[in-house]
CSV table of C-alpha atoms in Angstrom, one decimal:
chain,number,residue,atom,x,y,z
M,51,MET,CA,0.0,0.0,0.0
M,52,ARG,CA,1.3,3.4,-0.9
M,53,LYS,CA,0.7,5.6,2.1
M,54,ALA,CA,1.9,9.2,2.2
M,55,ILE,CA,2.1,12.0,4.8
M,56,PHE,CA,1.5,15.6,3.7
M,57,PRO,CA,2.9,17.6,6.6
M,58,GLY,CA,2.5,21.3,7.3
M,59,SER,CA,1.2,23.8,9.7
M,60,PHE,CA,-1.8,24.7,7.4
M,61,ASP,CA,-2.2,28.2,9.0
M,62,PRO,CA,-4.5,28.2,7.0
M,63,ILE,CA,-4.8,25.7,4.3
M,64,THR,CA,-4.6,27.4,0.9
M,65,LEU,CA,-5.8,26.5,-2.6
M,66,GLY,CA,-2.2,25.5,-3.4
M,67,HIS,CA,-2.3,22.9,-0.5
M,68,GLU,CA,-5.6,21.6,-1.7
M,69,ASP,CA,-4.4,21.3,-5.3
M,70,ILE,CA,-1.3,19.2,-4.2
M,71,ILE,CA,-3.4,17.0,-2.0
M,72,ARG,CA,-6.1,16.3,-4.6
M,73,ARG,CA,-3.5,15.5,-7.2
M,74,GLY,CA,-1.6,13.4,-4.7
M,75,ILE,CA,-4.7,11.2,-4.2
M,76,THR,CA,-4.1,9.8,-7.7
M,77,LEU,CA,-0.6,8.7,-6.7
M,78,PHE,CA,-1.2,7.2,-3.3
M,79,ASP,CA,-3.7,4.7,-1.7
M,80,GLU,CA,-3.9,6.9,1.3
M,81,ILE,CA,-2.8,10.4,2.3
M,82,VAL,CA,-2.5,11.4,5.9
M,83,ILE,CA,-2.5,15.2,6.3
M,84,ALA,CA,-0.3,15.8,9.3
M,85,ILE,CA,-0.7,19.1,11.1
M,86,GLY,CA,2.6,19.8,12.8
M,87,VAL,CA,2.6,21.4,16.2
M,88,ASN,CA,5.4,23.7,17.1
M,89,ALA,CA,5.2,25.3,20.6
M,90,GLU,CA,7.7,28.1,19.4
M,91,LYS,CA,5.5,29.2,16.6
M,92,LYS,CA,2.7,31.8,16.8
M,93,TYR,CA,-0.3,30.7,14.8
M,94,MET,CA,-3.2,32.8,13.5
M,95,PHE,CA,-5.6,29.9,13.8
M,96,THR,CA,-5.9,27.4,16.6
M,97,LEU,CA,-5.0,23.8,16.0
M,98,GLU,CA,-8.7,22.9,16.2
M,99,GLU,CA,-9.6,25.5,13.6
M,100,ARG,CA,-6.9,24.3,11.2
M,101,LYS,CA,-8.0,20.7,11.7
M,102,HIS,CA,-11.6,21.7,11.0
M,103,PHE,CA,-10.6,23.6,7.8
M,104,LEU,CA,-8.9,20.4,6.5
M,105,GLU,CA,-11.6,18.0,7.6
M,106,ASP,CA,-14.3,20.2,6.0
M,107,THR,CA,-12.3,20.6,2.8
M,108,PHE,CA,-11.7,16.8,2.4
M,109,LYS,CA,-14.9,15.5,4.0
M,110,ASP,CA,-15.9,13.6,0.9
M,111,GLU,CA,-12.5,12.0,0.3
M,112,PRO,CA,-12.2,8.6,1.9
M,113,LYS,CA,-8.5,8.2,1.0
M,114,ILE,CA,-7.6,11.2,3.3
M,115,SER,CA,-7.3,11.4,7.0
M,116,ILE,CA,-6.1,14.3,9.2
M,117,ILE,CA,-4.0,14.0,12.3
M,118,THR,CA,-1.8,16.3,14.5
M,119,TYR,CA,1.7,15.6,15.6
M,120,GLU,CA,4.9,16.9,17.2
M,121,GLY,CA,8.4,15.9,16.5
M,122,LEU,CA,10.1,14.6,13.3
M,123,THR,CA,8.0,13.8,10.3
M,124,ILE,CA,10.0,10.6,9.7
M,125,ASP,CA,9.2,9.4,13.2
M,126,LEU,CA,5.5,9.9,12.4
M,127,CYS,CA,6.0,8.1,9.1
M,128,LYS,CA,7.5,5.1,10.9
M,129,LYS,CA,4.8,5.2,13.6
M,130,ILE,CA,1.8,5.1,11.1
M,131,GLY,CA,3.5,3.0,8.4
M,132,ALA,CA,3.8,5.7,5.7
M,133,ASN,CA,6.5,5.2,3.1
M,134,PHE,CA,6.3,8.6,1.5
M,135,ILE,CA,6.3,12.3,2.3
M,136,LEU,CA,4.3,14.4,-0.2
M,137,ARG,CA,5.5,18.0,-0.7
M,138,GLY,CA,4.5,20.8,-3.0
M,139,LEU,CA,7.0,23.1,-4.8
M,140,ARG,CA,6.1,26.7,-5.8
M,141,ASN,CA,9.5,28.1,-6.8
M,142,PRO,CA,13.2,27.4,-6.7
M,143,ALA,CA,13.5,28.6,-3.1
M,144,ASP,CA,11.0,26.0,-2.1
M,145,PHE,CA,13.0,23.4,-4.0
M,146,GLU,CA,16.3,24.2,-2.3
M,147,PHE,CA,14.7,24.2,1.2
M,148,GLU,CA,12.7,21.0,0.6
M,149,LYS,CA,15.6,19.2,-1.1
M,150,ALA,CA,17.8,19.6,2.0
M,151,ILE,CA,15.0,18.2,4.2
M,152,ALA,CA,14.4,15.3,1.8
M,153,HIS,CA,18.1,14.4,1.8
M,154,ALA,CA,18.3,14.5,5.6
M,155,ASN,CA,15.1,12.4,5.9
M,156,ARG,CA,16.4,9.9,3.3
M,157,ARG,CA,19.7,9.6,5.2
M,158,MET,CA,17.9,8.9,8.5
M,159,SER,CA,15.3,6.6,7.0
M,160,LYS,CA,14.1,4.8,3.9
M,161,ILE,CA,11.2,7.2,3.5
M,162,GLU,CA,11.0,8.8,0.0
M,163,THR,CA,9.9,12.4,-0.6
M,164,VAL,CA,7.7,13.0,-3.6
M,165,PHE,CA,7.5,16.5,-5.0
M,166,LEU,CA,4.6,17.9,-7.0
M,167,LEU,CA,4.9,21.3,-8.7
M,168,THR,CA,2.1,23.6,-7.8
M,169,ALA,CA,-0.4,24.6,-10.5
M,170,ALA,CA,0.5,27.9,-12.2
M,171,LYS,CA,-2.8,29.4,-10.9
M,172,THR,CA,-1.8,28.7,-7.3
M,173,SER,CA,2.0,29.0,-7.4
M,174,PHE,CA,2.0,32.5,-5.8
M,175,ILE,CA,-0.2,31.5,-2.8
M,176,SER,CA,1.4,30.9,0.6
M,177,SER,CA,-0.2,30.7,4.1
M,178,SER,CA,1.9,33.8,5.1
M,179,ILE,CA,0.4,35.8,2.2
M,180,VAL,CA,-3.1,34.6,3.2
M,181,ARG,CA,-2.6,35.6,6.8
M,182,ASP,CA,-1.4,39.1,5.7
M,183,VAL,CA,-4.4,39.5,3.5
M,184,ILE,CA,-6.7,38.5,6.4
M,185,ARG,CA,-4.9,40.9,8.8
M,186,HIS,CA,-5.5,43.7,6.3
M,187,LYS,CA,-9.1,42.7,5.7
M,188,GLY,CA,-8.5,41.8,2.0
M,189,GLN,CA,-10.2,39.2,-0.2
M,190,TYR,CA,-8.5,36.1,1.3
M,191,GLU,CA,-11.4,34.0,0.1
M,192,LEU,CA,-9.8,34.0,-3.4
M,193,LEU,CA,-6.8,32.1,-2.0
M,194,VAL,CA,-8.3,29.4,0.3
M,195,PRO,CA,-10.8,26.6,0.1
M,196,ASP,CA,-14.4,27.4,1.0
M,197,ALA,CA,-14.0,25.8,4.5
M,198,VAL,CA,-11.7,28.7,5.6
M,199,ARG,CA,-13.9,31.5,6.7
M,200,VAL,CA,-12.9,34.3,9.1
M,201,LYS,CA,-15.1,36.7,11.0
M,202,LYS,CA,-14.1,40.1,9.8
């Protein structure tokens, strides 16, 4: 069985995340969306809100589950029996950053990282851009799945 983890903070999920996950469904038997918890990081949305956004976005997709975790992603992979880490790439900077992590993960385990390029129409979207648009009361709805709604 081809089981992949798609890790991230998803603060919030964007249309780019959704695109990568939906395209990844065709490659894997199961995708576990793993929301990483980092006590050092300040989030705009609570863990419960982020999990709800993901659950609502993928409610009709039986091949997807959503969990939260702390620690190394490869340790989570071993714990739940995932053989792959799925990641999206928007630009060359993403590639360089993700390549280093993939090499380290491969060195410490047998887990392969699979990269998908983001669609051209979502390649400019990042969670940090979405948070900035929300802070400034802009049209963030154009950048996120319908499940992400913020009281203005």
